[in-house]
Amino acid sequence: MTAAFVAAGLGLIPGTAQAADPVPVAAGVAEAIAEASTSEGFHSPADRTIRTALPAAEGNGKANTKTATPQTTQTALTPQTAQAALDAGANPALAVDVSGTSYTAHGIELTTLITSADFALGVVIDWGDGKTDTATAQGNAELHHSHTYDKSGEYQVKVTVTDTANAVQAANGGAFLTPGSDFTPHTPTRLLDTRNGTGAPTAKVPGQGSARVKVAGNAAVPAGVTAVALNVTVTETVDNGYVTAWPGAGYDRPGTSNLNYTAGRSVPNLVIVPVGEDGYVELYNGGSQPVDLIADVTGYFTRAQAAGYTSMTPARFVDTRSGLGIPQGPGKLAARSAFTTRIGGLQGVPPGITAVALNVTVTEPQGTGHLTAFSGAGPVPTASNLNFVAGQTIANAVIVPVAEDGTIKVFNGAWLPAHVVVDVVGYYSKDSKAAFLPFTPFRTLDTREEAYGWPGGRFRAREYITQGFTPEAATGVEAYVLNTTVTETGGDGYLSVAPSPYPLPADGEPAAPSGPRPGSSTLNWTAGAIVPNLVQASDGDHGVITFWNQGDQDADLVLDVFGVYQSK
């Protein structure tokens, strides 16, 4: 493969749109969002209502008629007289039942059931984030309100009902935990290496066996972590197979894969996976022969307020072939050396970001080695992001902490030079709103099978497949966490993933145009290879994502959905 072929599109003739109906993904996404977001909520029954006597009008121990009006002169009640007023008042049954359920990453739907005699009532909902809503009711009532939090976290919701006529107030509520989680970057740190006993016994993972990786409470990852970003590498392979990551104990292993491998190759892939209640994730070896597994943490998600996510149309920041983004100009990255490049404050990325989502590609390496991406202010970590052999072109998704000056570094761990390409697909910052909502992984496309709404046929060379992801009911979707796998490749090529600038056509209408051919790459392959890569893909303004086969030969494409970033 030539250097020009890596996401450059030189000398290739554009193809036409693939003649196939869009895969009906939106229904599956809607179901997944509903399932993932309704796992949290609270219910505080009416018997937990706290009743309080209000100051009564002077000279009137209580006011117990519908027409009673507050007086400007009031007198405080002693606890004894206050309780007597509550017990003897005209509205002794006043109580509040409150239920809060989630429906999006940051959204709550509140149901308030009021038990009351037939008096006018004032209602105040305190959402726990400094914001309130008000309403009125008359006697027994059922009220419904919704609210969207700006950030992930736990919020104390309180509903207060006031019966002014009878000088009594009733309050109830509970703690609401948002389903969505915010991101905290982590210096790349090794949690598992079965070759030397890091995090597990020194032994290969058997075929159809799994390795447990301790996440919560390990390497400064806190308890209560909801999901983790791991760079998983399979090595010492003697046969073909795949690896699946999932929360482990108490959860069924999904039928999807996170990375696929072939004999004799070391294959990395970024994995974003929920953490089990016991603080572990599991890595399943779906091959028939033993392999070694390595897992490096690069960040984690919690329901504490941290960094949200903002997606971008993939933008190229570094290309050592042309000298883009590096101070030393064109030329391969030298052996055992690193370059520093600025991300924050350039090409629409704001300053002050905490981490960046990248796609890093190595091409034309002169020897075997690895690349490591890390903060521009830190030392080279022992972890790696992708592994390569001489002459190989390979890409991997990376989430990397960003230094205060907006820089990152990329280190070439090989003993010989290599070219490096860096594309930015999104960033994390305290000002970004979108929180991560993990799904039970599900497959949306496999061109090898006439399933998932696919009519059959290969992913044709220089053509594209368009899928509508976001259903009308899902609001605030910022990006999807997908795993893309290309297999049955007839020649060298690369995959590009980008939001479509056009909506899907209605039934019976002509197909929408493809939009511009992307200049960035998501994964690269060679003839006969099986190549996976995670992609955090924006669905643009129309909820539509386009997948481009940028090679000269047909291939097969497999898509799995692992979660969504949602700002509402």
Coordinates of C-alpha atoms in Angstrom, one line a residue, residues 30-556:
A30 CA -34.9 3.7 20.1
E31 CA -35.4 0.4 22.0
A32 CA -31.8 0.5 23.2
I33 CA -32.0 4.1 24.5
A34 CA -35.3 3.3 26.2
E35 CA -33.9 0.2 27.9
A36 CA -30.6 1.8 28.9
S37 CA -32.2 5.0 30.3
T38 CA -35.0 3.6 32.3
S39 CA -32.8 1.6 34.6
E40 CA -32.6 4.5 37.0
G41 CA -35.3 6.2 39.1
F42 CA -36.8 6.5 42.5
H43 CA -40.2 6.3 44.2
S44 CA -41.0 7.9 47.5
P45 CA -44.5 6.8 48.7
A46 CA -47.0 9.1 50.4
D47 CA -46.3 7.7 53.8
R48 CA -42.9 9.4 53.7
T49 CA -44.5 12.8 53.3
I50 CA -43.2 15.4 55.7
R51 CA -46.1 17.7 56.9
T52 CA -45.4 21.1 58.3
A53 CA -47.7 23.7 59.9
L54 CA -47.3 27.1 58.4
P55 CA -47.6 30.3 60.5
A56 CA -51.4 30.9 61.0
A57 CA -53.1 34.3 60.8
E58 CA -52.9 36.2 64.1
G59 CA -55.8 35.5 66.3
N60 CA -56.7 32.4 64.4
G61 CA -55.1 29.2 65.4
K62 CA -55.9 27.7 62.0
A63 CA -57.6 28.6 58.8
N64 CA -59.9 25.9 57.6
T65 CA -62.1 27.3 54.9
K66 CA -61.6 27.5 51.2
T67 CA -62.0 31.3 51.3
A68 CA -59.4 31.9 54.0
T69 CA -56.7 34.3 52.9
P70 CA -53.2 34.8 54.2
Q71 CA -52.7 37.7 56.6
T72 CA -49.7 40.0 56.5
T73 CA -49.3 39.7 60.3
Q74 CA -48.3 36.2 61.3
T75 CA -47.3 34.4 64.5
A76 CA -45.0 31.5 64.9
L77 CA -46.5 28.3 66.2
T78 CA -44.8 26.2 68.9
P79 CA -44.1 22.5 68.0
Q80 CA -47.1 21.5 70.1
T81 CA -49.5 23.9 68.7
A82 CA -48.2 23.2 65.2
Q83 CA -48.9 19.5 65.5
A84 CA -52.3 20.3 67.0
A85 CA -53.1 22.5 64.0
L86 CA -52.0 19.7 61.6
D87 CA -54.1 17.1 63.4
A88 CA -57.2 19.3 63.8
G89 CA -57.0 21.1 60.4
A90 CA -59.4 20.8 57.6
N91 CA -56.9 19.0 55.4
P92 CA -55.3 16.3 57.6
A93 CA -54.9 13.9 54.7
L94 CA -52.6 16.1 52.7
A95 CA -49.8 13.9 51.3
V96 CA -47.5 13.6 48.3
D97 CA -46.3 10.5 46.4
V98 CA -43.4 11.2 44.1
S99 CA -41.8 9.0 41.4
G100 CA -39.0 9.9 39.1
T101 CA -38.0 7.9 36.1
S102 CA -35.4 8.5 33.4
Y103 CA -35.9 8.6 29.7
T104 CA -32.7 10.0 28.3
A105 CA -29.1 10.3 29.5
H106 CA -29.9 13.5 31.4
G107 CA -33.7 13.5 31.5
I108 CA -36.2 12.8 34.3
E109 CA -39.9 12.4 34.1
L110 CA -41.6 13.2 37.4
T111 CA -45.1 11.9 38.5
T112 CA -46.6 13.6 41.6
L113 CA -49.7 12.1 43.2
I114 CA -51.4 14.5 45.6
T115 CA -53.9 13.4 48.2
S116 CA -55.9 16.3 49.5
A117 CA -59.3 17.7 50.5
D118 CA -60.8 19.9 48.0
F119 CA -58.7 23.0 48.5
A120 CA -56.5 25.1 46.2
L121 CA -52.9 24.0 46.3
G122 CA -49.6 25.5 45.2
V123 CA -46.9 23.1 44.0
V124 CA -43.1 23.7 43.7
I125 CA -40.7 21.2 42.2
D126 CA -37.1 21.7 43.2
W127 CA -35.0 19.7 40.7
G128 CA -31.9 19.8 42.9
D129 CA -29.8 21.7 40.4
G130 CA -30.9 25.2 41.3
K131 CA -33.9 25.2 39.0
T132 CA -37.6 24.9 40.0
D133 CA -41.0 24.6 38.3
T134 CA -44.3 25.6 39.8
A135 CA -47.9 24.4 39.3
T136 CA -51.3 24.6 40.9
A137 CA -53.8 21.9 41.8
Q138 CA -57.2 21.4 43.4
G139 CA -57.7 18.6 45.8
N140 CA -56.6 15.1 44.7
A141 CA -54.4 15.5 41.6
E142 CA -51.8 13.7 39.4
L143 CA -49.1 16.0 37.9
H144 CA -46.5 15.2 35.3
H145 CA -43.3 17.2 34.8
S146 CA -40.0 16.6 32.9
H147 CA -36.6 18.1 33.3
T148 CA -33.2 17.9 31.7
Y149 CA -30.0 18.2 33.7
D150 CA -27.0 19.9 32.2
K151 CA -24.5 17.5 33.7
S152 CA -24.4 13.9 35.0
G153 CA -24.7 13.3 38.7
E154 CA -27.1 12.7 41.6
Y155 CA -29.7 15.3 42.3
Q156 CA -32.1 15.6 45.3
V157 CA -35.6 16.2 43.9
K158 CA -38.2 17.7 46.2
V159 CA -41.9 18.4 45.6
T160 CA -43.6 20.8 48.1
V161 CA -47.4 21.2 48.1
T162 CA -48.8 24.2 50.0
D163 CA -52.4 24.5 51.3
T164 CA -52.4 28.2 52.2
A165 CA -56.1 28.1 53.3
N166 CA -55.3 25.6 56.0
A167 CA -51.8 26.7 56.8
V168 CA -50.2 23.3 56.0
Q169 CA -47.5 22.2 53.7
A170 CA -46.5 18.7 52.6
A171 CA -43.1 17.7 51.0
N172 CA -41.6 14.5 49.6
G173 CA -38.9 13.5 47.1
G174 CA -35.9 11.4 46.5
A175 CA -32.4 11.1 45.0
F176 CA -32.3 10.9 41.2
L177 CA -29.2 9.5 39.5
T178 CA -28.8 10.3 35.8
P179 CA -28.4 7.3 33.5
G180 CA -25.7 9.1 31.5
S181 CA -22.1 9.3 32.7
D182 CA -19.3 11.8 32.2
F183 CA -15.7 11.0 31.2
T184 CA -12.5 11.4 33.2
P185 CA -9.3 10.8 31.2
H186 CA -6.6 8.5 32.8
T187 CA -2.9 8.3 32.1
P188 CA -2.6 5.1 29.9
T189 CA -2.0 2.4 32.5
R190 CA -1.8 -1.4 32.1
L191 CA -4.4 -3.3 34.0
L192 CA -3.9 -6.7 32.3
D193 CA -1.1 -8.6 30.7
T194 CA -1.4 -12.3 30.7
R195 CA 2.2 -12.6 29.4
N196 CA 3.7 -11.5 32.7
G197 CA 1.0 -11.8 35.3
T198 CA -0.2 -8.2 35.4
G199 CA -3.8 -8.4 36.7
A200 CA -4.1 -12.1 36.1
P201 CA -2.0 -15.3 36.4
T202 CA 0.8 -15.7 33.8
A203 CA -1.1 -17.9 31.4
K204 CA -2.7 -17.6 28.0
V205 CA -6.5 -17.2 27.8
P206 CA -7.8 -20.6 26.5
G207 CA -10.1 -20.9 23.5
Q208 CA -13.7 -20.0 24.5
G209 CA -12.3 -18.9 27.8
S210 CA -12.1 -15.4 29.4
A211 CA -9.9 -13.2 31.5
R212 CA -11.4 -10.9 34.2
V213 CA -10.0 -7.4 34.4
K214 CA -10.3 -5.5 37.7
V215 CA -11.2 -1.9 36.9
A216 CA -12.9 -0.2 39.9
G217 CA -10.4 0.4 42.7
N218 CA -7.5 -0.4 40.4
A219 CA -4.9 2.1 39.2
A220 CA -6.8 5.0 40.8
V221 CA -10.0 4.2 39.0
P222 CA -12.7 5.0 41.6
A223 CA -15.4 2.7 42.9
G224 CA -18.8 3.4 41.3
V225 CA -17.4 3.6 37.8
T226 CA -20.0 2.9 35.2
A227 CA -17.9 2.2 32.1
V228 CA -14.3 2.2 31.1
A229 CA -12.2 3.0 28.0
L230 CA -9.7 0.2 27.5
N231 CA -7.2 -0.4 24.7
V232 CA -7.3 -4.2 24.3
T233 CA -4.6 -6.1 22.4
V234 CA -4.6 -9.7 21.5
T235 CA -1.1 -11.3 20.8
E236 CA 0.7 -14.6 20.4
T237 CA -2.2 -15.8 18.2
V238 CA -1.9 -19.2 16.4
D239 CA -5.4 -19.2 14.8
N240 CA -8.2 -16.9 13.8
G241 CA -10.7 -15.7 16.4
Y242 CA -12.3 -12.7 18.1
V243 CA -12.5 -11.0 21.5
T244 CA -15.7 -9.8 23.2
A245 CA -15.7 -7.4 26.2
W246 CA -18.7 -7.2 28.5
P247 CA -19.5 -6.5 32.2
G248 CA -19.1 -10.1 33.3
A249 CA -20.8 -11.5 36.4
G250 CA -24.6 -11.0 36.2
Y251 CA -24.6 -10.1 32.5
D252 CA -25.1 -12.3 29.4
R253 CA -22.2 -12.2 27.0
P254 CA -23.4 -10.4 23.9
G255 CA -23.2 -11.9 20.4
T256 CA -21.0 -9.1 19.1
S257 CA -17.2 -8.8 18.9
N258 CA -14.8 -6.0 19.8
L259 CA -11.8 -7.2 17.8
N260 CA -11.0 -9.9 15.4
Y261 CA -7.6 -11.5 14.9
T262 CA -5.7 -13.8 12.6
A263 CA -2.9 -16.2 13.2
G264 CA 0.5 -14.6 13.9
R265 CA -0.8 -11.0 14.3
S266 CA -1.1 -8.7 17.3
V267 CA -4.3 -6.8 17.0
P268 CA -5.4 -3.8 19.2
N269 CA -8.7 -2.1 19.5
L270 CA -10.2 0.5 21.7
V271 CA -13.1 -0.8 23.8
I272 CA -15.7 1.2 25.7
V273 CA -17.5 -1.2 28.0
P274 CA -19.8 -1.0 31.0
V275 CA -18.2 -2.2 34.3
G276 CA -20.0 -4.9 36.3
E277 CA -21.3 -4.3 39.8
D278 CA -18.3 -6.2 41.1
G279 CA -15.9 -3.7 39.5
Y280 CA -14.7 -6.1 36.7
V281 CA -15.0 -6.5 33.0
E282 CA -14.4 -9.7 31.2
L283 CA -12.6 -10.4 27.9
Y284 CA -13.7 -13.5 26.1
N285 CA -11.5 -15.3 23.6
G286 CA -13.8 -16.5 20.9
G287 CA -11.1 -18.4 19.1
S288 CA -10.4 -22.1 19.4
Q289 CA -6.7 -21.7 20.5
P290 CA -5.1 -19.8 23.5
V291 CA -4.0 -16.2 23.2
D292 CA -2.4 -13.6 25.3
L293 CA -4.5 -10.5 26.2
I294 CA -3.4 -7.0 27.2
A295 CA -5.7 -4.2 28.5
D296 CA -4.7 -0.6 29.1
V297 CA -7.1 1.9 30.7
T298 CA -7.2 5.4 29.1
G299 CA -10.3 6.8 30.9
Y300 CA -13.5 6.0 32.7
F301 CA -17.1 7.1 33.1
T302 CA -18.9 8.0 36.3
R303 CA -22.1 9.8 37.3
A304 CA -20.1 12.5 38.9
Q305 CA -19.9 15.8 37.0
A306 CA -16.8 15.6 34.8
A307 CA -16.3 16.0 31.0
G308 CA -19.0 15.6 28.4
Y309 CA -18.4 14.7 24.8
T310 CA -18.6 16.8 21.6
S311 CA -18.3 15.1 18.2
M312 CA -16.7 16.4 15.1
T313 CA -16.7 15.6 11.4
P314 CA -13.3 13.8 11.3
A315 CA -10.5 16.3 10.8
R316 CA -6.8 15.6 10.0
F317 CA -4.4 17.2 12.5
V318 CA -1.2 15.3 11.8
D319 CA 0.3 13.7 8.7
T320 CA 4.1 13.1 8.9
R321 CA 4.1 12.4 5.1
S322 CA 3.4 16.1 4.4
G323 CA 4.6 17.6 7.7
L324 CA 1.1 18.6 8.8
G325 CA 0.8 19.3 12.5
I326 CA 4.4 18.6 13.5
P327 CA 7.2 21.1 14.0
Q328 CA 9.9 19.1 12.4
G329 CA 8.3 19.1 8.9
P330 CA 7.8 16.2 6.5
G331 CA 9.5 12.9 7.4
K332 CA 8.9 9.7 9.2
L333 CA 8.8 9.7 13.0
A334 CA 12.2 8.5 14.1
A335 CA 12.7 5.3 16.1
R336 CA 12.2 5.6 19.9
S337 CA 11.1 9.2 19.6
A338 CA 7.9 11.3 20.0
F339 CA 6.4 14.4 18.4
T340 CA 4.2 17.0 20.2
T341 CA 1.2 18.4 18.4
R342 CA -1.5 20.9 19.5
I343 CA -5.1 19.9 19.5
G344 CA -6.9 22.4 21.7
G345 CA -7.6 25.7 20.0
L346 CA -7.2 24.4 16.5
Q347 CA -9.7 23.4 13.7
G348 CA -12.8 24.1 15.8
V349 CA -11.5 22.3 18.9
P350 CA -11.8 24.8 21.8
P351 CA -9.0 25.4 24.4
G352 CA -9.5 23.8 27.8
I353 CA -10.4 20.3 26.6
T354 CA -9.5 17.5 29.0
A355 CA -9.2 14.6 26.4
V356 CA -9.5 14.0 22.7
A357 CA -10.9 11.1 20.6
L358 CA -8.5 10.3 17.8
N359 CA -8.0 7.8 15.0
V360 CA -4.3 7.1 14.8
T361 CA -2.8 5.4 11.7
V362 CA 0.7 4.1 11.2
T363 CA 1.9 3.5 7.6
E364 CA 5.2 2.6 5.9
P365 CA 6.8 1.4 9.1
Q366 CA 10.3 0.1 8.5
G367 CA 10.1 -2.4 11.3
T368 CA 8.0 -4.0 14.0
G369 CA 6.9 -1.8 16.9
H370 CA 4.1 0.1 18.6
L371 CA 2.7 3.7 19.0
T372 CA 1.7 5.3 22.2
A373 CA -0.4 8.5 22.4
F374 CA -0.3 10.4 25.7
S375 CA -0.7 13.9 27.3
G376 CA 1.7 16.6 26.0
A377 CA 2.8 17.2 29.6
G378 CA 3.5 13.6 30.7
P379 CA 6.2 11.0 30.4
V380 CA 5.9 8.1 28.0
P381 CA 3.6 5.5 29.6
T382 CA 4.3 1.8 29.4
A383 CA 1.0 1.2 27.6
S384 CA 0.5 1.1 23.8
N385 CA -2.3 2.1 21.5
L386 CA -1.5 0.1 18.3
N387 CA 1.0 -2.5 17.2
F388 CA 2.5 -2.9 13.8
V389 CA 4.9 -5.0 11.7
A390 CA 7.2 -3.8 8.9
G391 CA 5.3 -2.4 5.9
Q392 CA 1.9 -2.6 7.6
T393 CA -0.7 0.2 7.5
I394 CA -3.0 -0.1 10.6
A395 CA -5.3 2.3 12.4
N396 CA -6.7 2.4 15.9
A397 CA -9.1 4.6 17.9
V398 CA -7.5 6.4 20.8
I399 CA -8.8 8.5 23.7
V400 CA -5.9 10.4 25.1
P401 CA -5.6 13.1 27.9
V402 CA -4.8 16.6 26.8
A403 CA -2.3 18.8 28.6
E404 CA -3.3 22.3 29.8
D405 CA -1.6 23.8 26.8
G406 CA -3.8 21.7 24.5
T407 CA -1.1 19.3 23.3
I408 CA -0.6 15.6 23.0
K409 CA 2.4 13.5 22.1
V410 CA 2.8 10.4 20.0
F411 CA 5.7 8.0 20.6
N412 CA 7.2 5.5 18.1
G413 CA 8.2 2.5 20.2
A414 CA 9.9 0.8 17.2
W415 CA 13.6 0.7 16.5
L416 CA 13.0 2.0 13.0
P417 CA 11.0 5.0 11.6
A418 CA 7.4 5.1 10.5
H419 CA 4.8 7.6 9.2
V420 CA 2.0 8.6 11.5
V421 CA -1.5 10.1 10.7
V422 CA -3.8 11.5 13.3
D423 CA -7.5 12.4 12.8
V424 CA -9.6 14.0 15.5
V425 CA -13.2 12.7 15.7
G426 CA -14.3 14.5 18.9
Y427 CA -13.2 15.9 22.3
Y428 CA -14.1 15.9 26.0
S429 CA -14.5 19.0 28.1
K430 CA -16.3 20.4 31.1
D431 CA -18.4 22.5 28.8
S432 CA -19.5 19.6 26.6
K433 CA -23.0 18.4 27.5
A434 CA -23.2 14.9 26.0
A435 CA -23.0 12.0 28.5
F436 CA -22.3 8.3 27.6
L437 CA -25.3 5.9 27.7
P438 CA -24.1 2.3 27.1
F439 CA -26.3 -0.2 25.4
T440 CA -26.5 -3.9 25.4
P441 CA -24.5 -4.3 22.2
F442 CA -26.4 -5.2 19.1
R443 CA -25.5 -5.8 15.4
T444 CA -27.0 -3.5 12.8
L445 CA -25.3 -4.7 9.6
D446 CA -23.4 -7.7 8.3
T447 CA -23.1 -7.7 4.5
R448 CA -22.3 -11.4 4.5
E449 CA -25.9 -12.1 5.6
E450 CA -29.3 -11.2 4.2
A451 CA -30.3 -10.0 7.6
Y452 CA -30.6 -6.7 9.5
G453 CA -32.7 -5.4 6.6
W454 CA -29.7 -5.9 4.3
P455 CA -30.7 -7.3 0.8
G456 CA -27.4 -9.1 0.4
G457 CA -24.3 -8.4 -1.5
R458 CA -20.8 -7.2 -0.8
F459 CA -19.7 -3.8 0.3
R460 CA -18.6 -2.7 -3.2
A461 CA -15.4 -0.8 -4.0
R462 CA -15.5 3.0 -4.0
E463 CA -19.1 3.0 -2.9
Y464 CA -20.9 3.7 0.3
I465 CA -23.6 2.4 2.7
T466 CA -25.9 4.9 4.4
Q467 CA -27.8 4.1 7.6
G468 CA -30.3 6.2 9.5
F469 CA -29.5 5.9 13.2
T470 CA -31.4 8.5 15.3
P471 CA -35.1 7.9 15.7
E472 CA -37.5 10.8 16.0
A473 CA -38.1 10.1 19.6
A474 CA -34.4 10.3 20.6
T475 CA -33.3 13.8 21.1
G476 CA -29.9 15.3 21.8
V477 CA -27.8 12.5 20.3
E478 CA -24.3 13.7 19.8
A479 CA -22.6 10.6 18.6
Y480 CA -22.7 6.8 18.5
V481 CA -20.1 4.4 19.8
L482 CA -19.8 1.8 17.0
N483 CA -17.5 -1.1 16.3
T484 CA -16.7 -1.5 12.6
T485 CA -15.1 -4.6 11.2
V486 CA -14.0 -5.2 7.6
T487 CA -13.5 -8.8 6.4
E488 CA -13.2 -10.9 3.3
T489 CA -11.1 -8.1 1.7
G490 CA -9.9 -8.6 -1.9
G491 CA -7.2 -6.0 -1.8
D492 CA -5.8 -3.0 0.1
G493 CA -8.2 -0.3 1.2
Y494 CA -9.6 1.9 4.0
L495 CA -12.9 2.7 5.5
S496 CA -14.2 6.2 6.1
V497 CA -17.1 7.0 8.4
A498 CA -18.8 10.4 8.4
P499 CA -22.2 12.0 9.0
S500 CA -24.4 12.5 6.0
P501 CA -25.3 16.1 5.0
Y502 CA -28.7 14.8 3.8
P503 CA -31.7 13.2 5.4
L504 CA -32.8 9.7 4.4
P505 CA -35.4 9.9 1.5
A506 CA -39.0 9.0 2.1
D507 CA -40.4 5.8 0.7
G508 CA -40.6 6.0 -3.1
E509 CA -38.3 9.0 -3.4
P510 CA -34.9 8.9 -5.2
A511 CA -31.8 8.2 -3.1
A512 CA -30.2 11.2 -1.5
P513 CA -26.7 12.1 -2.8
S514 CA -23.7 10.8 -0.9
G515 CA -22.2 14.1 0.2
P516 CA -18.5 14.7 -0.2
R517 CA -16.1 11.8 0.0
P518 CA -14.3 12.0 3.4
G519 CA -10.5 12.6 3.5
S520 CA -10.0 10.8 6.8
S521 CA -9.7 7.1 7.6
T522 CA -11.3 5.0 10.3
L523 CA -9.5 1.7 9.6
N524 CA -7.1 0.3 7.0
W525 CA -6.8 -3.2 5.6
T526 CA -4.8 -5.4 3.3
A527 CA -5.9 -8.3 1.1
G528 CA -7.3 -11.1 3.2
A529 CA -7.3 -9.2 6.5
I530 CA -10.0 -9.0 9.2
V531 CA -9.7 -5.5 10.7
P532 CA -11.8 -4.0 13.5
N533 CA -11.8 -0.5 14.9
L534 CA -14.0 1.5 17.3
V535 CA -15.5 4.7 15.9
Q536 CA -17.3 7.5 17.8
A537 CA -19.4 8.6 14.9
S538 CA -21.4 11.8 14.7
D539 CA -24.8 11.3 13.0
G540 CA -24.9 15.0 11.9
D541 CA -28.0 17.1 11.6
H542 CA -30.1 14.4 10.1
G543 CA -29.4 11.3 12.2
V544 CA -27.6 9.6 9.3
I545 CA -24.1 8.1 9.0
T546 CA -22.4 7.1 5.8
F547 CA -19.8 4.3 5.6
W548 CA -17.4 4.5 2.6
N549 CA -15.3 1.6 1.1
Q550 CA -12.3 3.6 -0.1
G551 CA -10.6 0.6 -1.6
D552 CA -10.4 -0.7 -5.2
Q553 CA -11.8 -4.1 -4.2
D554 CA -15.1 -5.3 -2.7
A555 CA -15.2 -6.2 1.0
D556 CA -17.6 -7.1 3.7

